[in-house]
Amino acid sequence: PGESPRLVALALALRGLNCALVQTSFVPDEYWQALEPRGLLLVLCVLNVNNYGYLTWEWENGLRGYSYPLVFASIYKVLQLLAKDDVQLLIWVPRLVQALLAAFADVKLYSLVRHLENAETAQWVFFCQLCSWFTWYSCTRTLTNTMETLLTSFALSYYPLKGSKMGSSYKYLTLVALAVVVRPTALIPWIPLVFNHFWQEQKKADLILHKCIPVGLVTVGTSLITDRVFFGKWVLVQLNFLKFNVLQNLGTFYGSHPWHWYFTQGLPVVLGTHLPFFIHGCVKAPKRYRIFLVAVIWTVLVYSTLSHKEFRFIYPVLPFCMLFCGYSLKQLKTWKKSAAIFLLLTNLLPALYTGLIHQRGSLDVMSHVQQLCNNSYQSQASVFFMMPCHSTPFYSHVHCPLKMRFLKCPPDLTGNESYIDEAGLFYSNPLAWLNEEFYSDTLLPSHLIFFSVLEQEISSFLTLKGYEKSATVFHTHVPQGRVGSHIYVYRRKAEMNH
C-alpha cells in the first residue's frame, strides 16, 4: 500500500500472531452468518462442495446477503481444488485472510495520518491501533462487523479531508458501498462524513451524478444479482435488515439495554485504557478532525436509540477513535514513554485473556465432535447440542456429514405475544422436554453436549438412558444463566447404541 516494506511486514507479523492467539468464541454470528451458510449455497452444490450446512432464520427471511459468505465459500472451493480441504485449514484459512486484511487496514490508517500530519503522529496512531485489546480480540474473526470495520478503515484513508493527498471520491465511496453490502449499518458512521464531503464539494451535481449514483448502482446491483442467484428470487437484503432492526426493532428478542449503555459501558469497554487519551486527543486535535469526532458521537447516538445493544456494533468507530488517541500521545511531552508502556501493559492482559481463555469451550468441544467423523460408526453417530442456540459452530468446524442438531431460537415474526422458541421451551423444563422428545430409545442421539449448569437437572435422564461423561471442556471463569463454566460431552454406552 505504498508504505515501507518494514511497516507492512510488522503489521502482517503482528496480525498473524494475533490470529494464532485468538482461540475463543465471541458471538455466534462469527460462524453462522459467514461460514455456515456455505453448505446450502446453490452455486457450491453445482461446484460440488459437500452440500451440508445450515441456514438460520435470518437467511430464510432475507435479512442476510450472500456476498460476504461467498468470499469464504470461494476460499473453501480453492482449498478443495488443491486437495487441501482439511478441517483445520477450513477453520484457519478464512481467519488468516481476515488477519491479512486487518494488517493492510492498520497500514492504511498509518498512511492516512502520515499524509495528513507527519510520520511521528502516524506512528503513534499505528501504535494505538495495534495495542487496542478490542481490535486484537475482533479483527481476525469472520464477523460481518469485522469486515465492516476493515472496509471503513480502507475508505477512511481515501476520504477527501482538507489537506489529504490520498483523497479519492470514487475509492472511498466504493469501499463504503461494499461495507453497506456486507452490513447495512456500515452507512451510519458515514452519513456525517458524506454530508460534510457534499457540503465542501464545489461540483455538487458532478459528485452525485458521476460518482455517488454510479457507485451505488454498481455495488447494490451486484449484491442484488448475487442474492437473486442464491435466494432464487429478488430480495433487497439491506431494506429487510433495516425493517427488522430499526423499524420493527425486533432485535429486542435477543436482549435490550438502557439508552445510555453505549456511553456508560459500550464505548468505555471497547476503548479500554485508551479512553483518557481519546478524550485528550479530542480536545487537542485540529479543527478539521472534528468531522471524525462527529461521526463517532453520531454513530453511538444512533445505536443508542435501538434497544438491542452489543459491543461489536460500535467496533467500526474504533479506527476514528485511534486517530485521536495517537494525536494525544504525540502531544504529550514528558509522559510519552510512560503512557505507551501503560497502554501496552493494560491492553495486553485483556487481549490475551479474552483471546485465549474466555469462552474457549465452544470451539474446543468441536474437536471432540470432529473425532466422530474418523470413527467407524460415524453413520450411527448423532450429536445433540442442548445449549442456548448457536452456542457452538456447526458444520464449518466438523466437515463431515455427521447427524447434528441444536435447540432453535428464531424470533416470532407473526406478532404472537405468547410465542416461546424451542430453546425457551427446553429450558423451562429440561427433563420433561427430553422425555417427551425422546419417547423412544431409538430416537436417542449417541452424544449429548451441554453446559455444566444443566447436569444436575437432567442427571436422572442421563442415568436412565445409559449416558456416561466422555469429556469435560473448560469454557469460562464467569458463567452466567444458562452458560456454565464447563461444557460436558456425554456418550451413550456402546451396548445401548446397538
mmCIF file with all atom_site columns, C-alpha atoms in Angstrom, residues 82-177:
data_model
loop_
_atom_site.group_PDB
_atom_site.id
_atom_site.type_symbol
_atom_site.label_atom_id
_atom_site.label_alt_id
_atom_site.label_comp_id
_atom_site.label_asym_id
_atom_site.label_entity_id
_atom_site.label_seq_id
_atom_site.pdbx_PDB_ins_code
_atom_site.Cartn_x
_atom_site.Cartn_y
_atom_site.Cartn_z
_atom_site.occupancy
_atom_site.B_iso_or_equiv
_atom_site.pdbx_formal_charge
_atom_site.auth_seq_id
_atom_site.auth_comp_id
_atom_site.auth_asym_id
_atom_site.auth_atom_id
_atom_site.pdbx_PDB_model_num
ATOM 1  C CA . LEU A 1 82  ? -5.937  -28.097 -4.200 1.00 0.00 ? 82  LEU A CA 1
ATOM 2  C CA . ALA A 1 83  ? -6.994  -31.205 -2.218 1.00 0.00 ? 83  ALA A CA 1
ATOM 3  C CA . LYS A 1 84  ? -6.226  -29.253 0.975  1.00 0.00 ? 84  LYS A CA 1
ATOM 4  C CA . ASP A 1 85  ? -9.753  -29.143 2.401  1.00 0.00 ? 85  ASP A CA 1
ATOM 5  C CA . ASP A 1 86  ? -8.605  -30.476 5.746  1.00 0.00 ? 86  ASP A CA 1
ATOM 6  C CA . VAL A 1 87  ? -10.880 -29.358 8.603  1.00 0.00 ? 87  VAL A CA 1
ATOM 7  C CA . GLN A 1 88  ? -8.090  -27.359 10.301 1.00 0.00 ? 88  GLN A CA 1
ATOM 8  C CA . LEU A 1 89  ? -7.352  -25.432 7.121  1.00 0.00 ? 89  LEU A CA 1
ATOM 9  C CA . LEU A 1 90  ? -11.068 -24.784 6.611  1.00 0.00 ? 90  LEU A CA 1
ATOM 10 C CA . ILE A 1 91  ? -11.168 -23.295 10.118 1.00 0.00 ? 91  ILE A CA 1
ATOM 11 C CA . TRP A 1 92  ? -7.963  -21.242 9.972  1.00 0.00 ? 92  TRP A CA 1
ATOM 12 C CA . VAL A 1 93  ? -7.619  -20.022 6.362  1.00 0.00 ? 93  VAL A CA 1
ATOM 13 C CA . PRO A 1 94  ? -10.701 -17.693 6.485  1.00 0.00 ? 94  PRO A CA 1
ATOM 14 C CA . ARG A 1 95  ? -9.319  -16.218 9.702  1.00 0.00 ? 95  ARG A CA 1
ATOM 15 C CA . LEU A 1 96  ? -5.872  -15.766 8.166  1.00 0.00 ? 96  LEU A CA 1
ATOM 16 C CA . VAL A 1 97  ? -7.499  -13.903 5.275  1.00 0.00 ? 97  VAL A CA 1
ATOM 17 C CA . GLN A 1 98  ? -9.173  -11.599 7.832  1.00 0.00 ? 98  GLN A CA 1
ATOM 18 C CA . ALA A 1 99  ? -5.792  -11.132 9.551  1.00 0.00 ? 99  ALA A CA 1
ATOM 19 C CA . LEU A 1 100 ? -4.187  -10.189 6.229  1.00 0.00 ? 100 LEU A CA 1
ATOM 20 C CA . LEU A 1 101 ? -6.893  -7.587  5.546  1.00 0.00 ? 101 LEU A CA 1
ATOM 21 C CA . ALA A 1 102 ? -6.594  -6.294  9.136  1.00 0.00 ? 102 ALA A CA 1
ATOM 22 C CA . ALA A 1 103 ? -2.839  -5.781  8.649  1.00 0.00 ? 103 ALA A CA 1
ATOM 23 C CA . PHE A 1 104 ? -3.427  -3.738  5.485  1.00 0.00 ? 104 PHE A CA 1
ATOM 24 C CA . ALA A 1 105 ? -6.152  -1.726  7.266  1.00 0.00 ? 105 ALA A CA 1
ATOM 25 C CA . ASP A 1 106 ? -3.612  -0.879  10.004 1.00 0.00 ? 106 ASP A CA 1
ATOM 26 C CA . VAL A 1 107 ? -1.123  0.276   7.355  1.00 0.00 ? 107 VAL A CA 1
ATOM 27 C CA . LYS A 1 108 ? -3.819  2.335   5.608  1.00 0.00 ? 108 LYS A CA 1
ATOM 28 C CA . LEU A 1 109 ? -4.583  4.116   8.893  1.00 0.00 ? 109 LEU A CA 1
ATOM 29 C CA . TYR A 1 110 ? -0.860  4.884   9.265  1.00 0.00 ? 110 TYR A CA 1
ATOM 30 C CA . SER A 1 111 ? -0.760  6.184   5.661  1.00 0.00 ? 111 SER A CA 1
ATOM 31 C CA . LEU A 1 112 ? -3.718  8.472   6.219  1.00 0.00 ? 112 LEU A CA 1
ATOM 32 C CA . VAL A 1 113 ? -2.179  10.145  9.274  1.00 0.00 ? 113 VAL A CA 1
ATOM 33 C CA . ARG A 1 114 ? 1.287   10.376  7.671  1.00 0.00 ? 114 ARG A CA 1
ATOM 34 C CA . HIS A 1 115 ? -0.221  12.290  4.747  1.00 0.00 ? 115 HIS A CA 1
ATOM 35 C CA . LEU A 1 116 ? -2.419  14.473  6.978  1.00 0.00 ? 116 LEU A CA 1
ATOM 36 C CA . GLU A 1 117 ? 0.156   15.126  9.708  1.00 0.00 ? 117 GLU A CA 1
ATOM 37 C CA . ASN A 1 118 ? 3.627   13.580  9.824  1.00 0.00 ? 118 ASN A CA 1
ATOM 38 C CA . ALA A 1 119 ? 5.401   10.253  10.333 1.00 0.00 ? 119 ALA A CA 1
ATOM 39 C CA . GLU A 1 120 ? 5.647   10.673  14.132 1.00 0.00 ? 120 GLU A CA 1
ATOM 40 C CA . THR A 1 121 ? 1.904   11.203  14.645 1.00 0.00 ? 121 THR A CA 1
ATOM 41 C CA . ALA A 1 122 ? 1.222   8.317   12.240 1.00 0.00 ? 122 ALA A CA 1
ATOM 42 C CA . GLN A 1 123 ? 3.471   6.027   14.295 1.00 0.00 ? 123 GLN A CA 1
ATOM 43 C CA . TRP A 1 124 ? 1.543   6.856   17.473 1.00 0.00 ? 124 TRP A CA 1
ATOM 44 C CA . VAL A 1 125 ? -1.797  6.190   15.767 1.00 0.00 ? 125 VAL A CA 1
ATOM 45 C CA . PHE A 1 126 ? -0.371  2.912   14.412 1.00 0.00 ? 126 PHE A CA 1
ATOM 46 C CA . PHE A 1 127 ? 0.827   2.015   17.923 1.00 0.00 ? 127 PHE A CA 1
ATOM 47 C CA . CYS A 1 128 ? -2.589  2.768   19.484 1.00 0.00 ? 128 CYS A CA 1
ATOM 48 C CA . GLN A 1 129 ? -4.314  0.703   16.800 1.00 0.00 ? 129 GLN A CA 1
ATOM 49 C CA . LEU A 1 130 ? -2.003  -2.286  17.299 1.00 0.00 ? 130 LEU A CA 1
ATOM 50 C CA . CYS A 1 131 ? -2.318  -2.363  21.074 1.00 0.00 ? 131 CYS A CA 1
ATOM 51 C CA . SER A 1 132 ? -6.104  -1.917  21.255 1.00 0.00 ? 132 SER A CA 1
ATOM 52 C CA . TRP A 1 133 ? -7.369  -5.003  23.103 1.00 0.00 ? 133 TRP A CA 1
ATOM 53 C CA . PHE A 1 134 ? -10.753 -4.948  21.368 1.00 0.00 ? 134 PHE A CA 1
ATOM 54 C CA . THR A 1 135 ? -9.213  -4.704  17.893 1.00 0.00 ? 135 THR A CA 1
ATOM 55 C CA . TRP A 1 136 ? -6.940  -7.628  18.827 1.00 0.00 ? 136 TRP A CA 1
ATOM 56 C CA . TYR A 1 137 ? -9.969  -9.603  20.033 1.00 0.00 ? 137 TYR A CA 1
ATOM 57 C CA . SER A 1 138 ? -12.112 -8.881  16.960 1.00 0.00 ? 138 SER A CA 1
ATOM 58 C CA . CYS A 1 139 ? -10.056 -8.112  13.845 1.00 0.00 ? 139 CYS A CA 1
ATOM 59 C CA . THR A 1 140 ? -9.252  -11.698 12.778 1.00 0.00 ? 140 THR A CA 1
ATOM 60 C CA . ARG A 1 141 ? -12.788 -13.027 13.297 1.00 0.00 ? 141 ARG A CA 1
ATOM 61 C CA . THR A 1 142 ? -15.136 -13.830 10.412 1.00 0.00 ? 142 THR A CA 1
ATOM 62 C CA . LEU A 1 143 ? -17.761 -11.387 11.678 1.00 0.00 ? 143 LEU A CA 1
ATOM 63 C CA . THR A 1 144 ? -19.627 -9.019  9.365  1.00 0.00 ? 144 THR A CA 1
ATOM 64 C CA . ASN A 1 145 ? -18.766 -6.310  11.941 1.00 0.00 ? 145 ASN A CA 1
ATOM 65 C CA . THR A 1 146 ? -15.072 -7.048  11.374 1.00 0.00 ? 146 THR A CA 1
ATOM 66 C CA . MET A 1 147 ? -15.338 -6.707  7.596  1.00 0.00 ? 147 MET A CA 1
ATOM 67 C CA . GLU A 1 148 ? -17.464 -3.569  8.079  1.00 0.00 ? 148 GLU A CA 1
ATOM 68 C CA . THR A 1 149 ? -14.679 -2.073  10.250 1.00 0.00 ? 149 THR A CA 1
ATOM 69 C CA . LEU A 1 150 ? -11.859 -3.056  7.867  1.00 0.00 ? 150 LEU A CA 1
ATOM 70 C CA . LEU A 1 151 ? -13.675 -1.575  4.860  1.00 0.00 ? 151 LEU A CA 1
ATOM 71 C CA . THR A 1 152 ? -14.360 1.569   6.928  1.00 0.00 ? 152 THR A CA 1
ATOM 72 C CA . SER A 1 153 ? -10.604 1.880   7.636  1.00 0.00 ? 153 SER A CA 1
ATOM 73 C CA . PHE A 1 154 ? -9.806  1.485   3.939  1.00 0.00 ? 154 PHE A CA 1
ATOM 74 C CA . ALA A 1 155 ? -12.478 4.032   2.993  1.00 0.00 ? 155 ALA A CA 1
ATOM 75 C CA . LEU A 1 156 ? -11.222 6.458   5.647  1.00 0.00 ? 156 LEU A CA 1
ATOM 76 C CA . SER A 1 157 ? -7.767  6.514   4.043  1.00 0.00 ? 157 SER A CA 1
ATOM 77 C CA . TYR A 1 158 ? -9.309  7.796   0.774  1.00 0.00 ? 158 TYR A CA 1
ATOM 78 C CA . TYR A 1 159 ? -11.728 10.271  2.366  1.00 0.00 ? 159 TYR A CA 1
ATOM 79 C CA . PRO A 1 160 ? -11.122 13.733  0.844  1.00 0.00 ? 160 PRO A CA 1
ATOM 80 C CA . LEU A 1 161 ? -10.384 15.577  4.080  1.00 0.00 ? 161 LEU A CA 1
ATOM 81 C CA . LYS A 1 162 ? -8.798  19.016  3.798  1.00 0.00 ? 162 LYS A CA 1
ATOM 82 C CA . GLY A 1 163 ? -5.047  18.541  3.318  1.00 0.00 ? 163 GLY A CA 1
ATOM 83 C CA . SER A 1 164 ? -5.295  14.871  2.351  1.00 0.00 ? 164 SER A CA 1
ATOM 84 C CA . LYS A 1 165 ? -3.120  13.892  -0.633 1.00 0.00 ? 165 LYS A CA 1
ATOM 85 C CA . MET A 1 166 ? -4.741  10.448  -0.848 1.00 0.00 ? 166 MET A CA 1
ATOM 86 C CA . GLY A 1 167 ? -8.352  11.604  -1.164 1.00 0.00 ? 167 GLY A CA 1
ATOM 87 C CA . SER A 1 168 ? -10.375 9.860   -3.848 1.00 0.00 ? 168 SER A CA 1
ATOM 88 C CA . SER A 1 169 ? -14.170 10.141  -4.040 1.00 0.00 ? 169 SER A CA 1
ATOM 89 C CA . TYR A 1 170 ? -14.518 7.041   -6.214 1.00 0.00 ? 170 TYR A CA 1
ATOM 90 C CA . LYS A 1 171 ? -12.387 4.859   -3.946 1.00 0.00 ? 171 LYS A CA 1
ATOM 91 C CA . TYR A 1 172 ? -13.903 5.864   -0.632 1.00 0.00 ? 172 TYR A CA 1
ATOM 92 C CA . LEU A 1 173 ? -17.490 5.750   -1.924 1.00 0.00 ? 173 LEU A CA 1
ATOM 93 C CA . THR A 1 174 ? -16.920 2.297   -3.450 1.00 0.00 ? 174 THR A CA 1
ATOM 94 C CA . LEU A 1 175 ? -15.474 0.970   -0.187 1.00 0.00 ? 175 LEU A CA 1
ATOM 95 C CA . VAL A 1 176 ? -18.371 2.465   1.810  1.00 0.00 ? 176 VAL A CA 1
ATOM 96 C CA . ALA A 1 177 ? -20.848 0.866   -0.625 1.00 0.00 ? 177 ALA A CA 1
#
